[in-house]
XYZ file of C-alpha atoms in Angstrom:
720
model
C -5.150 -6.055 -1.487
C -6.063 -4.098 -4.490
C -3.678 -2.113 -2.483
C -2.172 0.241 -5.122
C -5.064 0.872 -7.472
C -5.562 4.193 -5.711
C -1.950 5.244 -6.191
C -1.854 4.270 -9.851
C -5.262 5.798 -10.407
C -4.064 9.093 -8.999
C -1.005 8.892 -11.218
C -3.220 8.304 -14.248
C -5.406 11.251 -13.303
C -2.484 13.610 -12.783
C -0.795 12.706 -16.044
C -3.982 12.832 -18.059
C -3.540 9.260 -19.236
C -7.051 8.430 -18.163
C -8.670 10.671 -20.738
C -11.618 8.731 -21.996
C -11.965 10.513 -25.322
C -11.022 8.812 -28.561
C -8.875 11.385 -30.291
C -8.657 11.241 -34.101
C -5.330 11.794 -35.805
C -5.521 12.432 -39.508
C -2.578 10.411 -40.752
C -1.980 7.055 -42.322
C -0.636 4.460 -39.867
C 3.078 3.891 -40.027
C 5.300 1.035 -38.958
C 4.060 -2.465 -38.162
C 0.284 -2.826 -38.041
C -0.905 -5.437 -35.513
C -4.151 -7.091 -36.639
C -6.093 -9.552 -34.525
C -6.082 -10.118 -30.754
C -3.188 -8.842 -28.633
C -2.567 -10.610 -25.329
C -0.865 -10.180 -21.970
C -1.189 -12.281 -18.835
C -4.103 -10.162 -17.677
C -6.051 -9.092 -20.757
C -6.731 -9.957 -24.384
C -7.927 -7.151 -26.668
C -8.711 -6.519 -30.346
C -10.620 -4.161 -32.644
C -13.790 -5.773 -33.990
C -16.362 -4.356 -36.509
C -20.134 -4.152 -36.277
C -20.572 -4.346 -40.084
C -18.861 -6.443 -42.729
C -17.944 -3.321 -44.732
C -18.465 0.441 -44.794
C -20.050 2.678 -47.439
C -18.676 6.069 -48.530
C -20.128 8.890 -46.400
C -21.519 6.479 -43.766
C -21.018 5.983 -40.061
C -20.046 2.578 -38.790
C -19.110 1.278 -35.370
C -16.060 -0.639 -34.268
C -15.474 -1.856 -30.733
C -12.499 -2.485 -28.504
C -13.131 -6.018 -27.308
C -11.639 -6.871 -23.917
C -11.336 -10.363 -22.508
C -10.168 -9.756 -18.952
C -8.592 -12.547 -16.916
C -10.527 -13.800 -13.862
C -9.840 -11.687 -10.792
C -8.911 -8.598 -12.856
C -10.921 -5.626 -14.146
C -10.685 -2.410 -16.155
C -12.505 0.908 -15.627
C -15.397 3.068 -16.856
C -14.941 6.713 -17.979
C -15.145 7.741 -14.295
C -13.197 5.021 -12.484
C -14.608 6.021 -9.100
C -12.395 6.284 -6.018
C -9.324 4.807 -7.735
C -8.120 3.456 -11.043
C -7.952 4.950 -14.519
C -10.258 4.825 -17.530
C -9.298 3.092 -20.764
C -7.900 5.641 -23.240
C -7.752 5.492 -27.061
C -5.524 7.488 -29.375
C -6.437 6.880 -33.031
C -4.343 6.824 -36.177
C -6.812 7.002 -39.091
C -6.824 7.451 -42.883
C -7.353 10.971 -44.216
C -10.936 12.173 -43.715
C -11.876 9.384 -41.277
C -12.785 10.497 -37.740
C -13.630 8.705 -34.509
C -16.117 9.732 -31.827
C -15.670 9.162 -28.079
C -16.407 5.732 -26.638
C -20.077 4.841 -26.137
C -19.538 3.547 -22.605
C -21.727 0.598 -21.506
C -23.014 0.746 -17.947
C -20.262 -0.388 -15.564
C -20.449 -2.691 -12.603
C -19.909 -1.304 -9.126
C -16.732 -2.635 -7.564
C -16.604 -2.145 -3.804
C -13.375 -2.624 -1.857
C -13.904 -1.802 1.816
C -14.360 1.987 1.931
C -13.772 2.485 -1.814
C -16.232 2.264 -4.702
C -15.043 1.969 -8.283
C -16.827 1.626 -11.624
C -15.507 -0.805 -14.190
C -15.723 -4.026 -16.163
C -14.694 -7.642 -15.770
C -14.894 -10.679 -18.015
C -15.775 -9.934 -21.679
C -16.433 -6.266 -22.526
C -17.063 -4.338 -25.768
C -16.414 -0.580 -25.934
C -18.164 0.740 -29.100
C -16.711 3.708 -31.002
C -18.555 5.393 -33.931
C -16.336 5.842 -36.997
C -17.234 8.403 -39.693
C -16.192 7.554 -43.265
C -15.865 10.503 -45.692
C -17.820 10.580 -48.985
C -14.486 10.613 -50.801
C -13.758 7.017 -49.773
C -13.584 4.859 -52.909
C -15.294 1.470 -53.162
C -12.680 -1.251 -53.344
C -10.158 0.409 -51.037
C -9.405 -0.824 -47.517
C -9.382 1.535 -44.559
C -6.857 0.600 -41.869
C -7.906 1.813 -38.423
C -5.280 1.781 -35.667
C -5.602 2.825 -32.059
C -3.102 2.974 -29.216
C -4.985 1.712 -26.177
C -3.938 2.057 -22.571
C -5.773 -0.210 -20.147
C -5.320 -0.042 -16.389
C -5.921 -3.647 -15.372
C -6.367 -4.182 -11.634
C -6.944 -7.000 -9.179
C -7.587 -6.796 -5.453
C -3.795 -6.801 -4.969
C -2.273 -4.613 -7.655
C -2.733 -2.602 -10.870
C -0.815 -2.951 -14.122
C -0.918 -0.465 -17.039
C -1.291 -2.478 -20.257
C -0.522 -0.494 -23.451
C -1.525 -2.103 -26.758
C -1.741 -1.134 -30.428
C -4.839 -2.561 -32.129
C -5.653 -2.436 -35.855
C -8.587 -3.347 -38.072
C -8.966 -3.401 -41.876
C -12.395 -2.242 -43.142
C -13.267 -2.696 -46.842
C -15.231 0.094 -48.581
C -18.247 -0.984 -50.651
C -21.522 0.504 -51.884
C -24.812 -0.361 -50.191
C -25.979 -1.364 -46.751
C -23.645 -3.781 -44.988
C -24.821 -6.852 -43.035
C -23.698 -7.349 -39.445
C -20.288 -8.899 -39.021
C -19.772 -12.181 -37.222
C -19.345 -12.893 -34.370
C -19.623 -9.511 -32.603
C -21.926 -7.475 -34.861
C -25.195 -8.196 -33.059
C -23.718 -7.536 -29.618
C -22.177 -4.246 -30.755
C -25.491 -3.189 -32.313
C -27.322 -3.936 -29.063
C -24.795 -1.919 -27.039
C -25.106 1.040 -29.413
C -28.901 0.970 -29.210
C -28.932 0.787 -25.394
C -25.995 3.127 -24.696
C -27.000 6.015 -22.412
C -27.832 9.179 -24.379
C -29.575 12.482 -23.643
C -33.354 11.989 -23.821
C -35.006 15.327 -23.085
C -34.828 14.879 -19.298
C -34.766 18.086 -17.240
C -32.733 17.843 -14.027
C -31.815 20.039 -11.046
C -29.355 19.564 -8.195
C -29.790 21.191 -4.769
C -27.175 21.200 -2.001
C -28.612 20.510 1.465
C -25.817 20.280 4.009
C -23.770 17.210 3.168
C -26.309 15.929 0.620
C -27.110 16.595 -3.016
C -30.791 16.339 -3.978
C -31.054 15.367 -7.655
C -34.500 15.733 -9.241
C -35.242 14.684 -12.825
C -38.482 14.984 -14.805
C -39.786 14.733 -18.356
C -38.883 12.621 -21.343
C -39.010 8.848 -20.741
C -39.523 9.389 -16.978
C -43.127 10.570 -17.386
C -45.448 7.790 -16.259
C -42.636 5.228 -16.210
C -43.090 2.445 -13.646
C -39.524 2.750 -12.372
C -38.569 0.615 -9.372
C -34.758 0.859 -9.324
C -32.336 3.704 -9.961
C -28.644 4.556 -9.641
C -26.664 7.642 -10.634
C -23.163 7.280 -12.136
C -21.394 10.680 -12.173
C -19.080 11.522 -15.065
C -16.610 13.303 -12.780
C -14.939 11.863 -9.697
C -15.219 13.646 -6.373
C -18.644 15.180 -7.050
C -20.450 12.569 -4.947
C -19.345 9.998 -2.391
C -19.235 6.975 -4.676
C -19.425 4.440 -1.848
C -22.382 6.043 -0.052
C -25.896 4.642 -0.354
C -28.206 6.359 -2.866
C -31.869 6.626 -1.870
C -34.640 7.519 -4.309
C -38.324 8.345 -4.616
C -40.611 8.146 -7.621
C -42.953 10.973 -8.644
C -45.669 11.262 -11.321
C -43.340 12.953 -13.813
C -39.911 11.818 -12.681
C -37.833 10.866 -9.671
C -35.698 12.217 -6.836
C -32.320 10.879 -5.730
C -30.527 11.751 -2.496
C -26.753 11.578 -2.934
C -23.932 12.159 -0.451
C -21.768 15.072 -1.511
C -18.140 14.359 -2.370
C -15.071 16.409 -1.525
C -15.323 18.325 -4.826
C -19.074 18.953 -4.715
C -20.082 22.524 -5.549
C -23.203 24.346 -6.697
C -22.329 23.733 -10.343
C -23.934 21.362 -12.820
C -23.807 17.651 -12.067
C -23.528 15.381 -15.135
C -23.745 11.628 -15.366
C -25.859 8.615 -16.245
C -29.262 8.127 -14.641
C -29.616 4.334 -14.802
C -32.983 2.696 -14.073
C -34.621 -0.672 -14.597
C -36.465 0.926 -17.551
C -33.437 2.424 -19.294
C -30.387 4.608 -18.817
C -29.981 8.216 -19.983
C -27.391 10.954 -19.799
C -28.514 13.931 -17.707
C -27.040 17.271 -16.723
C -28.522 18.708 -13.543
C -28.227 22.467 -13.265
C -28.182 24.084 -9.798
C -31.678 25.057 -8.716
C -34.719 24.259 -6.644
C -36.147 20.706 -6.817
C -38.457 20.147 -9.793
C -42.156 19.596 -9.313
C -43.525 16.137 -10.079
C -40.363 14.298 -8.951
C -41.617 13.245 -5.514
C -44.632 11.828 -3.752
C -44.544 8.228 -4.919
C -42.970 4.954 -3.845
C -39.397 4.595 -2.663
C -36.885 3.402 -5.221
C -34.333 0.647 -4.706
C -30.705 0.764 -5.920
C -30.351 -0.570 -9.444
C -29.170 -4.154 -9.724
C -25.600 -4.326 -11.029
C -25.072 -5.165 -14.687
C -22.156 -7.406 -13.775
C -22.529 -8.260 -10.097
C -19.412 -8.658 -8.009
C -19.355 -10.591 -4.732
C -20.583 -8.316 -1.956
C -18.173 -9.853 0.490
C -15.051 -9.301 -1.587
C -13.976 -6.220 0.358
C -14.618 -7.888 3.720
C -12.721 -10.998 2.671
C -9.763 -8.931 1.494
C -9.753 -7.048 4.786
C -9.872 -10.304 6.766
C -7.022 -11.622 4.636
C -5.045 -8.491 5.438
C -5.694 -8.975 9.162
C -4.545 -12.589 8.878
C -1.317 -11.523 7.219
C -0.786 -8.912 9.931
C -1.282 -11.483 12.715
C 1.072 -13.946 11.035
C 3.609 -11.184 10.429
C 3.509 -10.185 14.102
C 4.108 -13.787 15.168
C 7.046 -14.170 12.790
C 8.397 -10.840 14.029
C 9.268 -12.589 17.308
C 11.885 -14.559 15.366
C 13.534 -11.585 13.688
C 17.155 -10.856 14.706
C 16.477 -7.361 16.020
C 13.886 -8.704 18.491
C 16.194 -11.280 20.106
C 17.314 -8.961 22.956
C 13.725 -8.245 23.954
C 12.840 -11.944 23.756
C 15.596 -12.546 26.303
C 14.141 -9.916 28.621
C 10.682 -11.477 28.297
C 12.073 -14.934 29.086
C 13.686 -13.651 32.280
C 10.451 -11.961 33.342
C 8.414 -15.119 32.756
C 10.860 -17.215 34.729
C 10.580 -14.846 37.675
C 6.773 -15.079 37.581
C 6.544 -18.824 36.939
C 5.244 -19.665 40.427
C 2.981 -16.643 40.792
C 0.186 -17.093 38.198
C -1.561 -13.862 39.194
C 1.626 -11.873 38.695
C 2.275 -13.673 35.422
C -1.192 -12.827 34.109
C -0.787 -9.208 35.175
C 2.601 -8.937 33.483
C 1.301 -10.629 30.337
C -1.602 -8.212 30.026
C 0.632 -5.221 30.814
C 3.185 -6.319 28.210
C 0.414 -6.742 25.628
C -0.952 -3.297 26.501
C 2.518 -1.789 26.016
C 2.833 -3.428 22.609
C -0.627 -2.346 21.444
C -0.289 1.234 22.701
C 3.103 1.543 20.990
C 1.709 0.231 17.709
C -1.172 2.700 17.956
C 1.258 5.582 18.527
C 3.421 4.561 15.566
C 0.359 3.960 13.399
C -1.023 7.351 14.339
C 2.244 9.044 13.393
C 2.411 7.093 10.140
C -1.170 7.920 9.176
C -0.756 11.573 10.152
C 2.243 11.870 7.860
C 0.327 10.020 5.132
C -2.531 12.488 5.500
C -0.026 15.324 5.190
C 1.176 13.900 1.866
C 4.517 12.591 3.100
C 6.261 9.628 1.446
C 6.948 7.339 4.382
C 7.402 3.694 5.231
C 7.719 1.262 8.087
C 10.933 1.751 10.034
C 10.904 5.472 9.191
C 11.666 6.352 12.834
C 15.214 4.984 12.449
C 15.848 7.324 9.524
C 16.218 10.076 12.130
C 19.697 10.379 13.725
C 18.053 11.819 16.846
C 15.867 8.735 17.301
C 18.843 6.419 16.712
C 20.930 8.295 19.289
C 18.111 8.159 21.853
C 17.586 4.432 21.305
C 21.306 3.739 21.668
C 21.344 5.468 25.051
C 18.168 3.650 26.131
C 19.759 0.300 25.249
C 22.853 1.278 27.223
C 20.755 2.145 30.280
C 18.815 -1.142 30.017
C 22.094 -3.049 29.878
C 23.491 -1.200 32.896
C 20.286 -1.942 34.786
C 20.545 -5.652 34.001
C 24.209 -5.592 35.057
C 23.192 -4.264 38.471
C 24.781 -0.819 38.119
C 21.494 0.750 39.204
C 17.934 -0.448 39.779
C 14.682 0.801 38.312
C 11.957 1.113 40.925
C 14.152 -0.149 43.769
C 12.422 2.146 46.255
C 8.947 1.081 45.220
C 9.859 -2.602 45.433
C 10.588 -2.155 49.143
C 7.547 -0.046 49.868
C 5.597 -2.917 51.376
C 2.711 -5.032 50.211
C -0.374 -4.153 48.247
C -0.839 -2.404 44.896
C 2.130 -0.103 45.444
C 4.558 -3.002 45.673
C 3.176 -4.501 42.491
C 3.465 -1.299 40.482
C 7.061 -1.790 39.246
C 6.258 -5.240 37.808
C 3.315 -4.082 35.717
C 5.039 -0.862 34.703
C 8.137 -2.803 33.807
C 6.128 -5.274 31.720
C 4.328 -2.410 29.980
C 7.546 -0.691 29.011
C 9.065 -4.013 27.965
C 6.225 -4.157 25.445
C 7.044 -0.611 24.350
C 10.698 -1.555 23.937
C 9.751 -4.647 21.928
C 7.904 -2.499 19.405
C 10.679 0.075 19.213
C 13.343 -2.481 18.331
C 11.011 -4.665 16.255
C 9.759 -1.889 13.970
C 12.833 -1.797 11.671
C 12.435 -5.529 10.927
C 9.832 -6.084 8.222
C 9.121 -9.766 8.682
C 7.708 -12.065 5.982
C 3.903 -11.742 5.633
C 4.096 -8.344 7.383
C 5.061 -6.248 4.371
C 1.837 -6.883 2.430
C -0.290 -6.124 5.496
C 1.522 -2.846 6.106
C 1.312 -1.954 2.433
C -2.456 -2.353 2.658
C -2.628 -0.266 5.823
C -0.928 2.628 4.054
C -3.795 2.916 1.541
C -6.771 1.809 3.679
C -9.087 4.157 5.511
C -7.671 5.108 8.902
C -9.961 2.888 11.065
C -9.021 -0.168 8.997
C -5.355 0.804 8.985
C -5.384 1.093 12.783
C -7.016 -2.334 12.987
C -4.180 -3.786 10.877
C -1.569 -2.271 13.179
C -3.356 -3.520 16.295
C -3.524 -7.074 14.939
C 0.153 -6.828 13.997
C 0.940 -5.862 17.598
C -1.256 -8.659 18.904
C 0.775 -11.132 16.855
C 4.001 -9.813 18.400
C 2.616 -10.066 21.958
C 0.605 -13.269 21.536
C 3.281 -15.866 22.480
C 4.164 -14.023 25.694
C 0.495 -13.447 26.519
C -0.417 -17.108 25.909
C 2.335 -18.386 28.202
C 1.519 -15.869 30.927
C -2.166 -16.894 30.918
C -1.498 -20.645 30.935
C -0.622 -22.112 34.366
C 0.351 -25.371 32.680
C 2.988 -23.719 30.568
C 4.204 -21.592 33.469
C 4.672 -24.661 35.676
C 7.171 -26.058 33.190
C 9.470 -23.064 33.629
C 12.406 -23.476 36.078
C 12.086 -22.301 39.681
C 13.565 -18.963 40.760
C 17.047 -19.038 42.247
C 20.547 -17.668 42.088
C 20.642 -18.585 38.396
C 18.180 -15.757 37.717
C 20.635 -13.070 38.823
C 23.310 -14.648 36.670
C 20.903 -14.842 33.732
C 19.967 -11.214 34.306
C 23.615 -10.224 34.086
C 24.085 -12.330 30.959
C 21.073 -10.716 29.305
C 22.722 -7.325 29.656
C 25.103 -8.163 26.844
C 22.427 -8.357 24.094
C 21.462 -4.852 25.237
C 25.054 -3.680 24.898
C 25.183 -5.323 21.474
C 22.014 -3.516 20.416
C 23.521 -0.225 21.626
C 26.688 -0.877 19.599
C 24.621 -1.664 16.508
C 22.686 1.585 16.900
C 25.966 3.456 17.310
C 27.123 1.945 14.014
C 23.889 3.051 12.341
C 24.385 6.521 13.815
C 27.915 6.607 12.390
C 26.593 5.781 8.942
C 24.096 8.615 9.239
C 26.168 11.296 10.921
C 29.838 10.541 10.480
C 32.747 10.135 12.890
C 32.545 13.606 14.482
C 28.930 13.142 15.516
C 29.790 9.648 16.787
C 32.495 11.120 19.057
C 29.943 13.438 20.633
C 27.476 10.591 21.139
C 30.124 8.316 22.699
C 31.003 11.091 25.143
C 27.300 11.421 25.980
C 27.114 7.660 26.532
C 30.112 7.782 28.881
C 28.530 10.574 30.919
C 25.208 8.706 31.027
C 26.941 5.558 32.278
C 28.612 7.639 34.990
C 25.239 9.099 35.957
C 23.776 5.577 36.149
C 26.676 4.436 38.374
C 26.174 7.403 40.694
C 22.462 6.598 40.820
C 23.333 3.058 41.902
C 25.606 4.429 44.663
C 22.800 6.674 45.868
C 20.330 3.763 45.913
C 22.762 1.616 47.910
C 23.352 4.457 50.383
C 19.618 4.880 50.953
C 19.281 1.166 51.680
C 21.964 1.584 54.410
C 20.146 4.678 55.714
C 23.089 6.852 54.719
C 22.975 10.311 53.176
C 22.945 10.350 49.351
C 21.776 13.844 48.429
C 25.118 14.997 46.942
C 25.488 11.792 44.930
C 21.934 12.134 43.623
C 22.505 15.761 42.602
C 25.721 14.822 40.775
C 23.894 11.997 38.974
C 21.131 14.358 37.838
C 23.547 17.065 36.638
C 25.732 14.597 34.734
C 22.653 12.917 33.253
C 21.342 16.264 31.991
C 24.753 17.047 30.476
C 24.726 13.643 28.768
C 21.316 14.230 27.244
C 22.291 17.705 26.082
C 25.447 16.383 24.436
C 23.413 13.637 22.771
C 21.164 16.347 21.319
C 24.199 18.171 19.958
C 25.416 14.921 18.396
C 22.036 14.348 16.739
C 22.053 17.907 15.387
C 25.540 17.409 13.950
C 24.376 14.207 12.287
C 21.346 15.920 10.720
C 23.558 18.674 9.356
C 25.843 16.210 7.628
C 25.494 16.651 3.867
C 26.988 13.364 2.734
C 24.415 10.638 2.351
C 25.351 7.133 3.494
C 26.004 4.391 0.994
C 24.783 0.846 1.379
C 27.243 -1.904 2.077
C 27.190 -4.006 -1.043
C 29.792 -6.580 0.025
C 32.024 -8.082 -2.665
C 29.538 -7.301 -5.434
C 30.314 -4.168 -7.447
C 27.306 -2.001 -6.658
C 25.953 1.174 -8.180
C 23.359 3.485 -6.627
C 19.777 2.522 -7.474
C 17.557 4.717 -9.601
C 14.773 4.000 -12.057
C 16.927 5.478 -14.818
C 19.802 3.148 -13.932
C 17.475 0.140 -14.129
C 16.156 1.214 -17.524
C 19.646 1.874 -18.869
C 20.919 -1.537 -17.802
C 17.951 -3.499 -19.150
C 18.050 -1.503 -22.413
C 21.620 -2.694 -22.909
C 20.499 -6.311 -22.467
C 21.681 -6.792 -18.886
C 19.615 -8.253 -16.048
C 19.484 -6.089 -12.930
C 19.449 -7.173 -9.281
C 18.079 -4.387 -7.061
C 18.682 -4.384 -3.312
C 16.610 -1.859 -1.366
C 18.166 -1.856 2.087
C 19.031 0.229 5.152
C 21.808 0.133 7.700
C 19.319 -0.111 10.572
C 17.601 -3.167 9.021
C 19.233 -6.183 10.677
C 17.438 -8.612 8.349
C 18.919 -6.720 5.389
C 22.433 -7.019 6.760
C 22.072 -10.729 7.502
C 20.862 -11.313 3.935
C 23.804 -9.314 2.578
C 26.294 -11.292 4.653
C 24.734 -14.729 4.130
C 23.590 -14.525 0.498
C 24.718 -11.450 -1.389
C 28.345 -11.699 -0.216
C 28.922 -15.317 -1.240
C 31.393 -16.229 -4.024
C 28.681 -18.316 -5.736
C 26.427 -15.273 -6.078
C 29.302 -13.120 -7.323
C 30.151 -15.773 -9.937
C 26.498 -16.065 -11.013
C 26.284 -12.289 -11.360
C 29.386 -12.232 -13.593
C 28.140 -15.114 -15.749
C 24.748 -13.416 -16.206
C 26.439 -10.039 -16.857
C 24.013 -8.660 -14.273
C 24.093 -5.181 -12.812
C 23.786 -4.779 -9.038
C 21.996 -1.648 -7.811
C 21.649 -0.727 -4.137
C 19.006 1.684 -2.862
C 20.030 2.942 0.594
C 17.020 3.865 2.760
C 19.068 4.506 5.903
C 18.105 8.136 5.659
C 14.894 9.437 4.140
C 14.652 8.923 0.371
C 11.249 9.560 -1.186
C 12.186 7.843 -4.460
C 12.927 4.585 -2.626
C 9.731 4.956 -0.587
C 7.698 5.269 -3.784
C 9.468 2.239 -5.267
C 8.625 0.169 -2.185
C 4.990 1.243 -2.360
C 4.836 0.471 -6.083
C 5.644 -3.161 -5.259
C 3.206 -3.432 -2.361
C 5.778 -2.931 0.391
C 6.165 -0.354 3.116
C 9.603 -1.331 4.389
C 12.929 -2.918 3.544
C 14.312 -5.349 2.562
C 13.037 -5.616 -0.994
C 14.909 -7.533 -3.699
C 13.933 -7.130 -7.358
C 15.318 -8.935 -10.397
C 14.700 -7.210 -13.728
C 15.226 -9.085 -16.998
C 15.665 -7.469 -20.418
C 12.450 -7.360 -22.412
C 10.199 -7.713 -19.349
C 8.517 -4.736 -17.778
C 7.747 -6.318 -14.418
C 10.528 -7.504 -12.115
C 10.609 -10.747 -10.162
C 10.313 -10.140 -6.412
C 12.718 -12.351 -4.473
C 11.973 -13.593 -0.929
C 12.718 -11.336 2.033
C 14.849 -14.026 3.652
C 17.537 -14.739 1.059
C 19.852 -17.687 0.560
C 22.619 -17.825 -2.003
C 20.725 -20.650 -3.747
C 17.650 -18.451 -4.210
C 19.721 -15.700 -5.831
C 21.765 -18.069 -8.029
C 18.666 -19.940 -9.244
C 16.878 -16.659 -10.028
C 19.853 -15.441 -12.089
C 19.907 -18.700 -14.072
C 16.208 -18.606 -15.054
């Protein structure tokens, strides 16, 4: 999912790296000069000349030649909705100067709701070079430029810095074109957009910008296609359709205003099927002679890209989300809810109508919960927060509440009290069926609550995409993810054949119900441990007291329910249960407040490996000293993380391999909010933990290890 082009593009824009101006530096190049092509996995680049030599006092042209790998692209001077333009910083001999790039027309690269401008395949970026009259025939001018390409695919973006050099001999007389690129560079220079005496005006009409242009080469031109490429991002909506109309002396274009559109001048390239020219439209009334003729079509792309690329990427993202939701059913933190679902299905095995109702209600609970979480996630994203999947368990208050909910569910399964006992005895009809559907709905809610901290395989990439997609597409990803989680239960509930294979109801169901209480108690204990890591022992003591009071309230509730079934008075017992329950909830709130006020941040459990806190500086320091680095981004509430740490990262074989490789082990603890870790996850296309990275000296990009680790995977990676 060219998922992180937007993030990197914003970074380029903020740091000014995307400046598209070739800046001359009047100094002789120093150090090692790299002539010829320079290569990475994604791009090959070199400086190539238009002419075989240069004459004193002349202007020549050199070009940055790019050979971009299939599936990757670079950007025009205005990258569009994301990305960053290629930048050049020159080191030139004394008196030699370089002009800005003569940008060829870009192709339009659409990705769902985004539109970018850039290049793919083979590209030449011409740059005029001015040679001073003082240059002496016989000398050689060495031109060097530091180039920064942002090379992107539909999945990721990689900054590619290179230093390119070219030696140009100085001779008298006109120089012939150089082979093999001279003719192509000459053609690009001749056809490069330039000002051509065109007068233009821009008029704001609501959410539209009316661009009129007349004069110069537009007079009497039989133009049939047109497209406007703005020099500055944000002035127009790049992805919106542009409609045009031809007039006797020019043309009119209707553009959709962007978020930064104002009544100031609008500059860019007016590209037509008869030529392309630079124009600057001043604010003002539409020009006469620009309307009244035939409608204009959008200009054909110079380097067409598949129109369905964005749709295919989105469908791929939905597929990953569905697969991730299915795999989520197998994650350790979902096991307790799977047990509850199994008991519910068994009870409904010989009532297909009830089974279908429960299946649909469970699915509705899952989907509604995913929509609520997605809405919260997208609202925080819109507010500029650094967040990730599982963020709800970074709050001690949420952890405390979930622990008490798990305790109550366990007590209910153990028969201490009953949910909806009165309604179940209220007779036949819709009222008697209400508890089953409501129970199934909230089982779906509970499944999402406990499943969210587990980022299953295939799910991380889908969530990473959702965090940068437009909100309707992001919501679709979350809904499909929820559908994957609910699909097995829904399929069984809708299939009478599968239901008939389930065992018949009996006494065993009550015993199974009691047995299933213990996974709930285990989940509550795990959440208490997470709470301890977040808030310390004092806050844990308060929460345990709240849990004891809540259990007492549940027991009193059960006594009151039993008394009502015997037609005995239960008012006093009910009042005591309510008062004690309120006290329990209040004490739980105090415990959560104490945990939030705790200054000490938790530290990840690194097992037998000697761990140091993760930071980007620590990674750079270790690799600079020649050491490989294993990074573990984890959280105490991530059960998958803890299983990996026990099963793989705590083994003697891994410890021995780490010592033999002289590797550093860095742990990033995401148990509580840490924006630096969130940004690191997003930089690698993830929105949740676990994430395991292996950095090697001399390599900029780390190797991403699988989310489900074995000691063999880690040992083999360290040996490579």
